[in-house]
Amino acid sequence: MSIDGAIYPCPLCLGTNLNSFSHWVSLNDGMKEIPKVQCRACHCEASVQAWSTRKPVPPAAWLLVEALRADEAHSVTLFCDNPDFNMGPDSAVEVCGDYTDWSERRFEGDNLTAALMAAYLAKTGGTVSPEIADALKREAR
Ligand SMILES: [Zn+2]
């Protein structure tokens, strides 16, 4: 069998190096073939049916943007990366919400995710949702 192009990349590592194989199970009415997919990069596997319903996980930066604008009237401004080679950080965001007393507050970082993360930590007081922690861990690899 072959893997058709409609199958998503690995949801864990985003790898596209996938191996398809058949898993045979013994049922009351005989042996049944279950087509499966395994990621060669991280070795996770699932049936083709389950795999095709897996959705790629959004990048951490997007999860952070969603968290920062989740509450009514809260806003996030993403600035262009710093183009010149000065000593300043490369990325900056400005956020506004109850945690900034409704005034624009600027956060900076080495990249957009880091700048968003600084703002997010200010908003949550240091707690990180499991979804965002997972996304950061995945991208750090
Ligand atoms: Zn994988």
PDB file of C-alpha atoms in Angstrom, residues 6 8 10 22 24-25 31-32 35 40 58 61 67 85 92-93 101 104 106 111 122 125:
ATOM      1  CA  ALA A   6      -3.666  13.751   2.026  1.00  0.00           C
ATOM      2  CA  TYR A   8      -0.807  15.154   7.544  1.00  0.00           C
ATOM      3  CA  CYS A  10       3.590  13.892  12.050  1.00  0.00           C
ATOM      4  CA  SER A  22       0.007  -3.375   7.985  1.00  0.00           C
ATOM      5  CA  TRP A  24      -2.821  -7.731  11.629  1.00  0.00           C
ATOM      6  CA  VAL A  25      -5.273  -8.423  14.411  1.00  0.00           C
ATOM      7  CA  MET A  31      -7.501 -11.967  10.653  1.00  0.00           C
ATOM      8  CA  LYS A  32      -8.091  -8.314   9.899  1.00  0.00           C
ATOM      9  CA  PRO A  35      -3.220  -0.055   7.725  1.00  0.00           C
ATOM     10  CA  ARG A  40      10.446   7.550  11.125  1.00  0.00           C
ATOM     11  CA  PRO A  58      -0.216  25.511  15.724  1.00  0.00           C
ATOM     12  CA  ALA A  61       3.807  31.965  18.784  1.00  0.00           C
ATOM     13  CA  ALA A  67      -3.878  33.654  24.807  1.00  0.00           C
ATOM     14  CA  PHE A  85      22.584  45.082  13.761  1.00  0.00           C
ATOM     15  CA  ALA A  92       9.092  43.272  20.071  1.00  0.00           C
ATOM     16  CA  VAL A  93       5.393  43.181  20.772  1.00  0.00           C
ATOM     17  CA  ASP A 101      -3.671  48.902  33.296  1.00  0.00           C
ATOM     18  CA  GLU A 104       0.297  49.779  25.694  1.00  0.00           C
ATOM     19  CA  ARG A 106       6.204  46.749  25.196  1.00  0.00           C
ATOM     20  CA  ASN A 111      12.596  36.257  18.475  1.00  0.00           C
ATOM     21  CA  ALA A 122       3.347  39.123  32.690  1.00  0.00           C
ATOM     22  CA  GLY A 125       1.850  35.943  36.613  1.00  0.00           C
TER      23      GLY A 125
END
